[in-house]
Short mmCIF file of C-alpha atoms in Angstrom, two decimals:
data_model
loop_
_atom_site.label_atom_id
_atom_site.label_comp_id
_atom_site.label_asym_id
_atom_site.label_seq_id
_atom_site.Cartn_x
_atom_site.Cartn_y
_atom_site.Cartn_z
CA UNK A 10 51.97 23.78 -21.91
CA UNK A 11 54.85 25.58 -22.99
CA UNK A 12 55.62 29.39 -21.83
CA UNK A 13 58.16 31.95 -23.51
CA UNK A 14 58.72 35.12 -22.04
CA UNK A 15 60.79 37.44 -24.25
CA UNK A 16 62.70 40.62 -23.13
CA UNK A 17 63.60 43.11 -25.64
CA UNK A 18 63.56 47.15 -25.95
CA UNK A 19 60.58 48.76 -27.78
CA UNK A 20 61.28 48.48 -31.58
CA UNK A 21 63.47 46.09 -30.85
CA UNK A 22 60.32 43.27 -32.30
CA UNK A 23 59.80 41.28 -28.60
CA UNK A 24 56.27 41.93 -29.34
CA UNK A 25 55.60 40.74 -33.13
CA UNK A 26 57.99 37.89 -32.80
CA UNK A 27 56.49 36.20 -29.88
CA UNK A 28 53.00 36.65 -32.58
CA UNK A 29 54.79 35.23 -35.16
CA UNK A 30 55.38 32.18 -32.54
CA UNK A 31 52.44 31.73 -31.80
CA UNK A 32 50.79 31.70 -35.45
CA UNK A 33 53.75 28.88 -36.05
CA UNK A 34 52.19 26.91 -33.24
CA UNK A 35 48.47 27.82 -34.46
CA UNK A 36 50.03 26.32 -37.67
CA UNK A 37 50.31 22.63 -36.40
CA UNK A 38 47.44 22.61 -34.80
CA UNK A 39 48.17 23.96 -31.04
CA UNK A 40 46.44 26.14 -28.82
CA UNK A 41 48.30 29.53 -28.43
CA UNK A 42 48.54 32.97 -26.78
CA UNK A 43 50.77 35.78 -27.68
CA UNK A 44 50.91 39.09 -25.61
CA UNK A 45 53.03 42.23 -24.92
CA UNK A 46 53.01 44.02 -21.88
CA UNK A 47 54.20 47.68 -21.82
CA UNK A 48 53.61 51.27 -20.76
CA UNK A 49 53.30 54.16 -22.26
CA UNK A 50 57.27 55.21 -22.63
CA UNK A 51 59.00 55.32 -26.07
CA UNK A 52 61.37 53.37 -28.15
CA UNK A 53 64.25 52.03 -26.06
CA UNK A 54 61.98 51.21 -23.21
CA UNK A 55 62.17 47.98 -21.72
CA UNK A 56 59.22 45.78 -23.12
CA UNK A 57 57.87 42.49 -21.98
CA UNK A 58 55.78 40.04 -24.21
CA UNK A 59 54.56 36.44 -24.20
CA UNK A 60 54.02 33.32 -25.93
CA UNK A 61 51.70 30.13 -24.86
CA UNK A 62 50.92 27.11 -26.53
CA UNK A 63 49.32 23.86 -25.23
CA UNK A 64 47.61 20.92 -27.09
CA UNK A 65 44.50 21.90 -25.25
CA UNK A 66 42.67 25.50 -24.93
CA UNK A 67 44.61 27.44 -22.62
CA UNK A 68 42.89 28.84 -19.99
CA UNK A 69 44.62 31.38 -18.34
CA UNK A 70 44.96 35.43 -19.29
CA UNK A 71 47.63 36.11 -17.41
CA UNK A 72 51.14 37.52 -17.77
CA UNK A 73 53.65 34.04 -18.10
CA UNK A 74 55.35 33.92 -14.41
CA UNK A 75 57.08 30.93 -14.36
CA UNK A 76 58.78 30.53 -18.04
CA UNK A 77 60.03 27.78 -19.54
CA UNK A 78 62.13 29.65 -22.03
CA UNK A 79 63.27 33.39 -21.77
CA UNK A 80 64.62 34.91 -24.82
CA UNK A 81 66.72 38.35 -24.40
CA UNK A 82 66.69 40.24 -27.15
CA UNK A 83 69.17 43.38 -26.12
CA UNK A 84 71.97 42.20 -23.55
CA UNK A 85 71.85 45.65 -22.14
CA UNK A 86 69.31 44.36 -20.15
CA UNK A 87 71.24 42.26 -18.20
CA UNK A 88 71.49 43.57 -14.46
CA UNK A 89 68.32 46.49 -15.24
CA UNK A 90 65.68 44.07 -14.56
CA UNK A 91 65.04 40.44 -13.49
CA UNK A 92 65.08 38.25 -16.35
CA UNK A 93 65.32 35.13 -14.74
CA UNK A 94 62.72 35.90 -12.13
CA UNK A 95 60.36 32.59 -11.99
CA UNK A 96 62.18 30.35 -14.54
CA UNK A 97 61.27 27.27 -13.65
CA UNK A 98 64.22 25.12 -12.35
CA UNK A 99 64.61 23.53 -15.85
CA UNK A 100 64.60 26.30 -17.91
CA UNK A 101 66.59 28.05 -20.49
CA UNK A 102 67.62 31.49 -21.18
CA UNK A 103 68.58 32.41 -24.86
CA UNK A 104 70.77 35.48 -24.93
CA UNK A 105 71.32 37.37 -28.11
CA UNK A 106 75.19 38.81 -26.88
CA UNK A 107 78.77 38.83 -28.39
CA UNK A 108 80.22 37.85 -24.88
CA UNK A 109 81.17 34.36 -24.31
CA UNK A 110 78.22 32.16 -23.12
CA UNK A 111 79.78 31.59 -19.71
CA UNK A 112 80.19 35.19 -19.14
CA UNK A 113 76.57 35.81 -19.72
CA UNK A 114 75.61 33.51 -17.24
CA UNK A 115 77.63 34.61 -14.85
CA UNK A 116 75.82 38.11 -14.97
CA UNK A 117 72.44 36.22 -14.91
CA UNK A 118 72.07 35.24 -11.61
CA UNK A 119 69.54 32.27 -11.65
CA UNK A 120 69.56 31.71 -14.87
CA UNK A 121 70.47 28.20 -14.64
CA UNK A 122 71.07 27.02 -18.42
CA UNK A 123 72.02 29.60 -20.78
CA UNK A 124 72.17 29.43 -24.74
CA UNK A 125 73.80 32.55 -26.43
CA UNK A 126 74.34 33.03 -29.44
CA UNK A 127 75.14 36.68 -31.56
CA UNK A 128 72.51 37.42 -33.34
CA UNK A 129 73.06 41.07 -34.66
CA UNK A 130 75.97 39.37 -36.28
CA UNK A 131 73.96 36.57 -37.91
CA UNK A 132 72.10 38.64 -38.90
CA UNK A 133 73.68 41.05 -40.84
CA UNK A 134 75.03 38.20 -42.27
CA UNK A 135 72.40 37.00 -44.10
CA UNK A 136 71.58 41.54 -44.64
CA UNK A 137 69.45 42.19 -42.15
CA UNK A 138 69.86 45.23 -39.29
CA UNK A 139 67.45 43.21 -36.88
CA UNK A 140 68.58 40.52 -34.48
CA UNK A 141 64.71 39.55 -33.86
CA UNK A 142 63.88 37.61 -36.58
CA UNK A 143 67.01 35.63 -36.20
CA UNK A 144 66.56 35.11 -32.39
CA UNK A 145 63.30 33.59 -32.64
CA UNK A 146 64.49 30.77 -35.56
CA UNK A 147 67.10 30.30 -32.53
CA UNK A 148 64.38 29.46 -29.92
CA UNK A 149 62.50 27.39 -32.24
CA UNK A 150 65.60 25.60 -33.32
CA UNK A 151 66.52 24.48 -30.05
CA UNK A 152 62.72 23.93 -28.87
CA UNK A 153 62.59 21.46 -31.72
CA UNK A 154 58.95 23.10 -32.68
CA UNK A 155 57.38 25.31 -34.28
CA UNK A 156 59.25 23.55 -37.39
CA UNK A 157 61.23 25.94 -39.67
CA UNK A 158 58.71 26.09 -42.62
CA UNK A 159 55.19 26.61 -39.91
CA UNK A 160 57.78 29.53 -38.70
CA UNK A 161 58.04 31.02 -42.23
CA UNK A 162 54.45 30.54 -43.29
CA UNK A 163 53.58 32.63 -40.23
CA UNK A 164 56.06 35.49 -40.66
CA UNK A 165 54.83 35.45 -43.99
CA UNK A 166 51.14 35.96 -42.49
CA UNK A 167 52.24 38.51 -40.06
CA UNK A 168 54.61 40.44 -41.95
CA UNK A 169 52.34 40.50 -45.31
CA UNK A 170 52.98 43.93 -45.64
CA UNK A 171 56.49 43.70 -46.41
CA UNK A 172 58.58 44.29 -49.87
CA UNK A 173 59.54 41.12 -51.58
CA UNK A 174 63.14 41.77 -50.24
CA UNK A 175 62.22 42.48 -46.86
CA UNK A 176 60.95 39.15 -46.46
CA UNK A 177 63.16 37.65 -47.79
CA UNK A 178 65.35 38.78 -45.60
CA UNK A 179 64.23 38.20 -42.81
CA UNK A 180 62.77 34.04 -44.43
CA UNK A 181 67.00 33.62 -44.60
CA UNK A 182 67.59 35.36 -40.94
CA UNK A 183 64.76 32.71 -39.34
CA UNK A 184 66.62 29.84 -41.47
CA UNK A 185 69.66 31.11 -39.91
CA UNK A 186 68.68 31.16 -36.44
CA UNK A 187 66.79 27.82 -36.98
CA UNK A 188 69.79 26.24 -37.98
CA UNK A 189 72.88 27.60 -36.15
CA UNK A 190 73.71 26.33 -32.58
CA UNK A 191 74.36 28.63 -29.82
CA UNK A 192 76.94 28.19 -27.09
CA UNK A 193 75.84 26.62 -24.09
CA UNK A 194 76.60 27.45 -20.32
CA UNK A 195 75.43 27.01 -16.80
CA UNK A 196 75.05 29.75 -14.40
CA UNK A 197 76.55 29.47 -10.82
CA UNK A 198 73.45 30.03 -9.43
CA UNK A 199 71.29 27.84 -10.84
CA UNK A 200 67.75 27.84 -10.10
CA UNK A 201 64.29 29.96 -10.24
CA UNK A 202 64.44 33.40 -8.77
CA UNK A 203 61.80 36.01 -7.97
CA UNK A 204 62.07 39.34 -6.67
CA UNK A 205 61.53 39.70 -3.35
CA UNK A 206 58.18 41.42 -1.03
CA UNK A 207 59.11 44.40 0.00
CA UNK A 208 58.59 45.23 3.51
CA UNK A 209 55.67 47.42 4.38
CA UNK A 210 54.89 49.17 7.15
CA UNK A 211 51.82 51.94 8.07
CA UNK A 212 52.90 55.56 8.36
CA UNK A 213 52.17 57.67 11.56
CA UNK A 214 48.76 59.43 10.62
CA UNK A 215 49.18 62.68 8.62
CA UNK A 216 52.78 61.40 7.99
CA UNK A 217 54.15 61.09 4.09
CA UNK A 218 57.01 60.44 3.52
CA UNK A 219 58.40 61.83 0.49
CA UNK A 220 60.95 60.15 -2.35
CA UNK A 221 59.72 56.68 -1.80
CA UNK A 222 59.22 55.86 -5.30
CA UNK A 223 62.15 54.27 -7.10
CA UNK A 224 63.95 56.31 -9.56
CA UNK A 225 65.50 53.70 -12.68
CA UNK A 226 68.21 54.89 -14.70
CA UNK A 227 66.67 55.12 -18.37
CA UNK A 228 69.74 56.44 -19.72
CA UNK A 229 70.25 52.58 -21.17
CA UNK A 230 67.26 53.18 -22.87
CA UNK A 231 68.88 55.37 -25.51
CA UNK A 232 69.65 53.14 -29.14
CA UNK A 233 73.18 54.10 -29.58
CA UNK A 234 73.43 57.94 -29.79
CA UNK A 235 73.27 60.67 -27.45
CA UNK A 236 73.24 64.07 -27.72
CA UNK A 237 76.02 66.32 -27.31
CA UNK A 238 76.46 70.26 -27.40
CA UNK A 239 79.06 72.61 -29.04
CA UNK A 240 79.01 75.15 -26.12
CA UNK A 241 80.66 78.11 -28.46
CA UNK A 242 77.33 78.03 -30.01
CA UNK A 243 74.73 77.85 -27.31
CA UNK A 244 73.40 81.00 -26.61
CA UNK A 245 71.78 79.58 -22.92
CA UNK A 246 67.49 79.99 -23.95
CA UNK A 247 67.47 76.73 -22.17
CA UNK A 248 64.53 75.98 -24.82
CA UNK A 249 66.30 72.15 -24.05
CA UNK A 250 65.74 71.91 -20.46
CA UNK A 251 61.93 73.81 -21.05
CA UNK A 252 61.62 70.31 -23.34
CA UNK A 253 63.16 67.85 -21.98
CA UNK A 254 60.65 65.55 -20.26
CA UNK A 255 63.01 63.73 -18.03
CA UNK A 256 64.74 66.62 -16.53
CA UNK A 257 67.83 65.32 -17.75
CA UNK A 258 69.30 68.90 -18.86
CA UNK A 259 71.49 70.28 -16.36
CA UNK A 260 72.04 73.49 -15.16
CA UNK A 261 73.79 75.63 -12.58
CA UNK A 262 72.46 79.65 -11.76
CA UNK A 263 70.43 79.32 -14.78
CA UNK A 264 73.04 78.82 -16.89
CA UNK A 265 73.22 75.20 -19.04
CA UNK A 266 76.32 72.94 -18.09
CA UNK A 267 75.05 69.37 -19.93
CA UNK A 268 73.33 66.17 -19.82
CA UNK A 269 72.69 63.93 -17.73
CA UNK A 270 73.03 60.52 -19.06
CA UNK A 271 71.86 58.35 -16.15
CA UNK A 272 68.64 59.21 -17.34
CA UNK A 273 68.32 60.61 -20.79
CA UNK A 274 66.62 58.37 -23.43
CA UNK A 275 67.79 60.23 -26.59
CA UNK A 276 64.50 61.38 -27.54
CA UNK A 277 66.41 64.36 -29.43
CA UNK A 278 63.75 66.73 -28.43
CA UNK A 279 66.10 68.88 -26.99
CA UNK A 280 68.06 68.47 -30.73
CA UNK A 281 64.72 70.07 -32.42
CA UNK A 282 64.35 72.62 -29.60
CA UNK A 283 67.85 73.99 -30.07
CA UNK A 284 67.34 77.20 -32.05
CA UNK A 285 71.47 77.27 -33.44
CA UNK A 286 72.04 74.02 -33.60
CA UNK A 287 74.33 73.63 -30.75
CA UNK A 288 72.89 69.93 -29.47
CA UNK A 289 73.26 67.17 -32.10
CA UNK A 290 73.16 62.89 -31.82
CA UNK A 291 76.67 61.37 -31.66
CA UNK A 292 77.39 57.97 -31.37
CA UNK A 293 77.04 56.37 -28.04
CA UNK A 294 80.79 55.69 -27.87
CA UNK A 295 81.62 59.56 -28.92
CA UNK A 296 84.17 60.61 -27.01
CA UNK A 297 82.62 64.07 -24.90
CA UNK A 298 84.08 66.70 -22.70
CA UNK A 299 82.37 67.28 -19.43
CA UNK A 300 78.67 66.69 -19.16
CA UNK A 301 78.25 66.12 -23.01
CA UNK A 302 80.39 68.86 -24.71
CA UNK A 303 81.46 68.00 -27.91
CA UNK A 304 85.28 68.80 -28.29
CA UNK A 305 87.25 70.18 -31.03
CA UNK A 306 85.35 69.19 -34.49
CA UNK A 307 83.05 66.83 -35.25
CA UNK A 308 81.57 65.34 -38.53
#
């Protein structure tokens, strides 16, 4: 049996392309399963899917825990949550990233082999926006199977709803992926790793003890922009910290004094809440003042 585990962010396609896998495999004749696994948070959340096939039926229903491949779909991922954890010893990781191969598995500790290649680059290349499509020809490329044209056929099947030049597209990003090589690298720390059991212990009766849920940062959630304010023009309602469902507006004696981005997700409610149109989206790599002001002009 072979097991893929993909990472991605939601819209980022984790979920289709490990279907579009596993109709490939259907294709030849194999036995397959293909899965997501997610909650109920938004685009920009970290999302989990899977991908089985086997010669025989497959007889397990259960999330894939020991991989044989792990594709990564957004490096920002790296060092949030545990890729690697259960890859068996012999396993590869196939990073979509523009850093060097080496330096990726570096960062991913256990990763033993790691194949990167850049797919948002590839595929623009051929015109697409999505690094997806292009990610999954990778892992079939270097699995040797699904073969390229079972890989089409079932993106066509999937994807039916598509323009003509939207599939296309994305028929020249999988022929791509299927056919360029990635760089290769080995991590220091090679090997399987899982996360470890937590210590538990009973409370005193009547005891609780509060804050002992963990508290992730889902400010890397956000898909390149965040929002920003032009304080000359807030008139303090605070309609954007009544909305914002992460608590991520800050204030000080009532008065607004930013964002914070450890845990905003760019939803942009607070944008549509803003009654003079003091928050807007800027790039993630806008330069800000502060806690998010927006200094001087901006276009």
């Amino acid at each position: 049996m072979i097991e893929v585990r993909w990472h991605g962010r939601g819209g980022q396609g984790a979920k289709s392309m490990s279907q579009v896998l596993a109709e490939a495999w259907l294709g030849q004749g194999e036995f397959t399963q293909a899965f997501p696994e997610y909650g109920p948070e938004r685009s920009g959340a970290p999302v989990t899917a899977y991908t089985r096939a086997d010669h025989k039926p497959i007889r397990i229903h259960h999330a894939v825990r020991n991989p044989h491949w792990v594709v990564v779909l957004d490096p920002s991922l790296i060092g949030e949550i545990p890729l690697t954890a259960g890859l068996e010893p012999d396993g590869w990781v196939v990073v979509n990233s523009p850093e060097p191969a080496q330096s990726v598995a570096d960062k991913l500790q256990g990763a033993g082999r790691v194949l990167r290649v850049n797919g948002n680059q590839l595929a623009q290349s051929v015109g697409s926006k999505y690094a997806n499509t292009v990610m999954l020809g990778v892992l079939a490329g270097v699995m040797g199977q699904p073969s390229l044209t079972h890989l089409q056929e079932a993106f066509r099947s999937v994807f039916s709803g598509l323009s003509p030049a939207a599939l296309e597209t994305n028929l020249r990003a999988l022929e791509a992926g299927y056919q360029t090589q990635p760089e290769e690298a080995c991590s220091l720390a090679v090997g399987a790793t899982s996360q470890p059991t937590p210590l538990r212990t009973d409370l005193p009766g009547g005891v609780v003890v509060a804050e002992t849920a963990p508290h992730p940062r889902t400010g890397g959630w956000r898909t390149g922009q965040k929002p920003a304010v032009n304080l000359q023009a807030c008139v303090n309602c605070l309609l954007c910290w009544v909305y914002c469902p992460d608590a991520a507006i800050l204030t000080e004696n009532k008065v607004f004094t930013g964002f914070d981005y450890d845990y905003c997700k760019g939803c942009e409610l607070c944008v549509k809440a803003c009654p003079t149109g003091a928050i807007e989206m800027v790039p993630e790599t806008y330069p800000v003042v502060g806690k998010g002001e927006i200094g001087g002009s901006h276009a």
